[in-house]
Short mmCIF file of C-alpha atoms in Angstrom, two decimals:
data_model
loop_
_atom_site.label_atom_id
_atom_site.label_comp_id
_atom_site.label_asym_id
_atom_site.label_seq_id
_atom_site.Cartn_x
_atom_site.Cartn_y
_atom_site.Cartn_z
CA MET A 1 -15.43 -4.26 -2.32
CA LEU A 2 -11.82 -4.25 -3.43
CA GLU A 3 -10.68 -7.13 -5.63
CA VAL A 4 -7.02 -8.09 -6.05
CA TYR A 5 -5.96 -11.16 -8.00
CA GLY A 6 -9.47 -12.60 -7.74
CA THR A 7 -9.72 -12.08 -3.96
CA GLN A 8 -12.44 -9.75 -2.69
CA LEU A 9 -11.68 -7.63 0.34
CA ARG A 10 -13.90 -5.50 2.54
CA SER A 11 -11.05 -3.55 4.11
CA ARG A 12 -9.03 -0.99 2.16
CA LEU A 13 -6.35 -0.78 4.82
CA LEU A 14 -3.34 -3.10 4.62
CA LEU A 15 -1.11 -3.26 7.67
CA GLY A 16 2.58 -3.93 8.08
CA THR A 17 3.80 -6.04 10.98
CA ALA A 18 7.24 -4.61 11.81
CA ARG A 19 8.42 -2.48 14.76
CA TYR A 20 5.45 -2.96 17.12
CA PRO A 21 6.21 -2.77 20.84
CA SER A 22 4.98 -6.31 21.43
CA PRO A 23 3.05 -9.16 19.80
CA THR A 24 0.07 -8.28 21.98
CA VAL A 25 0.00 -4.73 20.66
CA LEU A 26 0.34 -5.98 17.09
CA SER A 27 -2.63 -8.31 17.52
CA ALA A 28 -4.77 -5.56 19.01
CA ALA A 29 -3.77 -3.12 16.25
CA VAL A 30 -4.71 -5.58 13.52
CA ARG A 31 -8.14 -6.01 15.05
CA ALA A 32 -8.61 -2.26 15.49
CA ALA A 33 -7.61 -1.67 11.88
CA ARG A 34 -10.00 -4.39 10.67
CA ALA A 35 -7.23 -5.30 8.23
CA GLU A 36 -7.57 -8.37 6.04
CA ILE A 37 -4.02 -8.34 4.64
CA LEU A 38 -0.78 -8.17 6.60
CA THR A 39 2.63 -7.71 5.04
CA VAL A 40 5.31 -9.95 6.52
CA SER A 41 9.03 -9.89 5.87
CA LEU A 42 10.53 -13.28 5.10
CA ARG A 43 13.71 -12.24 6.88
CA ARG A 44 11.84 -12.06 10.17
CA GLU A 45 10.35 -15.51 9.72
CA ALA A 46 13.40 -17.23 8.27
CA GLY A 47 15.95 -15.83 10.68
CA GLY A 48 16.33 -19.18 12.39
CA GLU A 49 15.09 -17.96 15.73
CA ARG A 50 12.20 -19.24 17.80
CA ALA A 51 10.83 -15.71 17.80
CA GLY A 52 10.29 -16.00 14.05
CA GLN A 53 8.29 -19.19 14.43
CA GLY A 54 6.22 -17.65 17.18
CA PHE A 55 5.56 -14.59 15.06
CA TRP A 56 4.29 -16.70 12.16
CA SER A 57 1.98 -18.57 14.52
CA LEU A 58 0.68 -15.23 15.79
CA VAL A 59 -0.10 -14.02 12.26
CA ARG A 60 -1.87 -17.23 11.32
CA GLY A 61 -3.97 -16.95 14.45
CA LEU A 62 -5.28 -13.55 13.37
CA GLY A 63 -7.15 -15.13 10.46
CA VAL A 64 -5.88 -12.70 7.79
CA ARG A 65 -4.17 -13.10 4.44
CA VAL A 66 -0.41 -12.78 4.40
CA LEU A 67 1.42 -10.71 1.81
CA PRO A 68 5.11 -11.66 2.08
CA ASN A 69 7.51 -8.94 1.01
CA THR A 70 11.07 -8.82 -0.25
CA ALA A 71 12.00 -5.91 2.02
CA GLY A 72 15.69 -5.10 2.10
CA CYS A 73 16.50 -6.62 -1.28
CA HIS A 74 18.78 -4.50 -3.48
CA SER A 75 19.19 -6.74 -6.54
CA VAL A 76 17.01 -8.74 -8.89
CA LYS A 77 18.62 -12.02 -7.87
CA GLU A 78 18.14 -11.31 -4.18
CA ALA A 79 14.48 -10.32 -4.65
CA VAL A 80 13.63 -13.33 -6.83
CA THR A 81 15.33 -15.75 -4.44
CA THR A 82 13.53 -14.21 -1.46
CA ALA A 83 10.19 -14.46 -3.29
CA HIS A 84 10.78 -18.18 -3.94
CA MET A 85 11.58 -18.75 -0.29
CA ALA A 86 8.52 -16.76 0.79
CA ARG A 87 6.22 -18.86 -1.40
CA GLU A 88 7.57 -21.98 0.25
CA VAL A 89 7.38 -20.63 3.80
CA PHE A 90 4.00 -18.90 3.63
CA GLY A 91 2.28 -21.07 1.03
CA THR A 92 1.01 -18.21 -1.14
CA PRO A 93 1.76 -16.97 -4.67
CA TRP A 94 1.34 -13.40 -3.44
CA VAL A 95 4.49 -11.33 -3.02
CA LYS A 96 5.05 -7.65 -2.38
CA LEU A 97 8.04 -7.08 -4.59
CA GLU A 98 10.62 -4.58 -3.37
CA VAL A 99 13.92 -3.90 -5.10
CA ILE A 100 15.54 -0.96 -3.35
CA GLY A 101 17.73 1.37 -5.38
CA ASP A 102 18.71 4.13 -2.97
CA ALA A 103 19.83 3.55 0.60
CA ASP A 104 18.85 7.01 1.88
CA THR A 105 15.33 7.33 0.48
CA LEU A 106 14.63 3.60 -0.02
CA GLN A 107 13.35 4.55 -3.45
CA PRO A 108 12.57 1.56 -5.66
CA ASP A 109 15.07 0.57 -8.34
CA VAL A 110 12.47 0.58 -11.10
CA PHE A 111 14.79 -1.13 -13.59
CA GLY A 112 15.48 -4.03 -11.26
CA LEU A 113 11.87 -4.07 -10.15
CA LEU A 114 10.63 -4.50 -13.70
CA GLU A 115 13.11 -7.30 -14.42
CA ALA A 116 12.21 -9.15 -11.23
CA ALA A 117 8.49 -8.67 -11.88
CA ARG A 118 8.81 -10.23 -15.34
CA ILE A 119 10.60 -13.25 -13.91
CA LEU A 120 8.16 -13.80 -11.04
CA CYS A 121 4.98 -13.23 -13.06
CA ALA A 122 6.20 -15.77 -15.62
CA GLU A 123 6.68 -18.24 -12.76
CA GLY A 124 3.10 -17.86 -11.51
CA PHE A 125 3.59 -15.32 -8.73
CA GLU A 126 0.92 -12.72 -8.12
CA VAL A 127 3.08 -9.65 -7.76
CA PHE A 128 2.34 -6.46 -5.81
CA PRO A 129 5.19 -4.17 -6.96
CA TYR A 130 6.41 -1.36 -4.72
CA THR A 131 7.06 1.32 -7.31
CA THR A 132 7.12 5.04 -7.97
CA GLU A 133 4.34 7.09 -9.58
CA ASP A 134 6.11 7.00 -12.97
CA LEU A 135 3.57 6.31 -15.74
CA VAL A 136 5.99 4.52 -18.05
CA VAL A 137 7.19 2.19 -15.32
CA ALA A 138 3.57 1.46 -14.37
CA GLU A 139 2.75 0.54 -17.96
CA ARG A 140 5.74 -1.79 -18.18
CA LEU A 141 4.86 -3.49 -14.90
CA LEU A 142 1.34 -4.17 -16.14
CA ASP A 143 2.73 -5.51 -19.42
CA ALA A 144 4.98 -7.81 -17.38
CA GLY A 145 1.92 -9.38 -15.74
CA CYS A 146 1.32 -7.36 -12.58
CA ARG A 147 -2.36 -6.73 -11.87
CA VAL A 148 -1.86 -4.41 -8.89
CA LEU A 149 0.46 -1.41 -8.46
CA MET A 150 1.75 -0.04 -5.16
CA PRO A 151 3.15 3.47 -5.73
CA TRP A 152 4.90 5.18 -2.87
CA GLY A 153 3.42 8.25 -1.23
CA ALA A 154 6.76 9.32 0.26
CA PRO A 155 9.95 7.58 1.44
CA ILE A 156 9.31 4.60 3.71
CA GLY A 157 8.82 5.60 7.33
CA SER A 158 9.04 9.34 6.59
CA GLY A 159 5.44 10.17 7.51
CA ARG A 160 5.39 12.92 4.86
CA GLY A 161 2.15 11.81 3.20
CA LEU A 162 1.54 12.23 -0.53
CA ASN A 163 4.61 14.05 -1.82
CA ASN A 164 3.71 14.17 -5.51
CA LEU A 165 0.00 14.85 -5.87
CA TYR A 166 0.31 15.62 -9.57
CA GLY A 167 2.09 12.34 -10.30
CA LEU A 168 -0.27 10.25 -8.20
CA THR A 169 -3.35 11.91 -9.71
CA ALA A 170 -2.00 11.29 -13.21
CA LEU A 171 -1.32 7.65 -12.34
CA ARG A 172 -4.89 7.16 -11.11
CA ALA A 173 -6.31 8.81 -14.23
CA ARG A 174 -4.14 6.78 -16.61
CA PHE A 175 -5.06 3.38 -15.16
CA PRO A 176 -8.69 3.66 -13.99
CA GLY A 177 -9.31 -0.08 -13.88
CA VAL A 178 -6.12 -1.15 -12.09
CA PRO A 179 -6.11 -1.56 -8.29
CA LEU A 180 -3.72 1.07 -6.93
CA ILE A 181 -2.52 0.87 -3.32
CA VAL A 182 -0.53 3.76 -1.87
CA ASP A 183 2.43 2.23 -0.07
CA ALA A 184 4.96 4.00 2.15
CA GLY A 185 5.29 7.43 3.68
CA LEU A 186 1.85 7.95 5.20
CA GLY A 187 2.10 9.49 8.64
CA VAL A 188 -1.40 10.35 9.86
CA PRO A 189 -4.94 9.19 9.05
CA SER A 190 -5.66 12.31 6.97
CA HIS A 191 -2.98 11.17 4.51
CA ALA A 192 -4.86 7.90 4.05
CA ALA A 193 -8.17 9.70 3.62
CA GLN A 194 -6.60 11.94 0.99
CA ALA A 195 -5.33 8.93 -0.97
CA LEU A 196 -8.78 7.36 -1.04
CA GLU A 197 -10.37 10.70 -1.96
CA LEU A 198 -8.03 10.84 -4.97
CA GLY A 199 -9.43 7.50 -6.09
CA PHE A 200 -6.77 5.11 -4.85
CA ASP A 201 -8.17 1.75 -3.84
CA ALA A 202 -6.32 1.16 -0.58
CA VAL A 203 -3.31 2.13 1.49
CA LEU A 204 -0.59 0.18 3.26
CA VAL A 205 0.58 1.53 6.61
CA ASN A 206 3.22 0.27 9.02
CA THR A 207 5.44 2.78 10.80
CA ALA A 208 2.69 5.36 11.37
CA VAL A 209 0.76 2.79 13.37
CA ALA A 210 3.53 0.71 14.94
CA GLN A 211 5.51 3.70 16.22
CA ALA A 212 2.56 5.81 17.39
CA THR A 213 2.24 6.50 21.11
CA ASP A 214 -0.88 4.33 21.06
CA PRO A 215 -0.64 1.95 18.08
CA VAL A 216 -4.05 0.41 18.70
CA ALA A 217 -5.84 3.76 18.73
CA MET A 218 -3.91 4.88 15.65
CA ALA A 219 -4.85 1.70 13.80
CA GLY A 220 -8.50 2.40 14.53
CA ALA A 221 -8.10 6.00 13.36
CA PHE A 222 -6.61 4.86 10.05
CA ALA A 223 -9.49 2.43 9.57
CA LEU A 224 -12.00 5.26 9.96
CA ALA A 225 -10.00 7.56 7.68
CA VAL A 226 -9.90 5.00 4.89
CA GLU A 227 -13.64 4.47 5.10
CA ALA A 228 -14.27 8.23 5.10
CA GLY A 229 -11.96 8.85 2.15
CA HIS A 230 -13.55 6.10 0.07
CA ALA A 231 -17.06 7.28 0.92
CA ALA A 232 -16.12 10.84 -0.03
CA ARG A 233 -14.77 9.66 -3.38
CA LEU A 234 -18.01 7.83 -4.12
CA ALA A 235 -20.02 10.89 -3.07
CA GLY A 236 -18.35 13.04 -5.75
CA PRO A 237 -16.35 15.92 -4.23
CA ILE A 238 -16.72 19.39 -5.73
CA GLU A 239 -13.86 20.71 -7.84
CA ALA A 240 -11.51 23.29 -6.36
CA ARG A 241 -12.21 26.84 -7.53
CA ASP A 242 -10.08 29.95 -7.73
CA PHE A 243 -12.83 32.27 -6.48
CA ALA A 244 -15.50 32.22 -3.82
CA VAL A 245 -18.96 30.93 -4.70
CA PRO A 246 -21.70 31.95 -2.24
CA SER A 247 -23.37 28.99 -0.58
CA THR A 248 -26.50 31.04 0.11
CA PRO A 249 -28.53 32.06 -3.00
CA VAL A 250 -28.85 35.79 -3.53
CA VAL A 251 -31.89 35.58 -5.84
CA GLY A 252 -34.95 37.04 -4.12
CA GLN A 253 -33.00 38.83 -1.40
CA ALA A 254 -33.80 42.45 -0.60
CA PHE A 255 -31.28 44.98 -1.84
CA ARG A 256 -30.92 48.73 -2.02
CA GLY A 257 -31.57 50.43 -5.34
#
């Protein structure tokens, strides 16, 4: 089982809740994914509309844990304020901390992220930072009090998969005991399986499921991929080789002299 901040989870697939065709489809996708954690943007809930209240009621009815996020925040002050509001609205110390630094790629502002993480960890928040695969930034976030890291696979919503295999592999090797959740950029279930095969503990998916032709079927496919990837990691994959190695032994076979 996966443990984050003292909570044990059976599922290694976290699901985002934005951009689904309808609340009914979202509910069905969550069940198909067998997800136990849903990310929810405070802006959707606190927009002052009845739809926001109805959405929160829908999420609570699914019986899952909520991970509020600070999506869309571009400054430390904005992210910290949003986290405080989220704790009040959702009644949880958990927060997926996002401080966006680039409007085109939605790459995290790692300097602002680290500052906001220090503030929130000191105030008792249990922070899930959306970060890059940078080893130094990861070390600083852990020193600040984070106990989980959420490196991006690729830009949010791009569907490009794991862009920097070297960086992600190095991150996993450097912090073997830290829960690492690949967040952003996964497009198809094979991307999720690959992340788990590399030793990552879980993945977070939103757009790839919500915007699929059949979101419910895609959610189920991601659930299977995550299970397969984790099982493969535990099974011990062979190392890649530069040359062929015959799978059939040649000892004892007849040959011409």
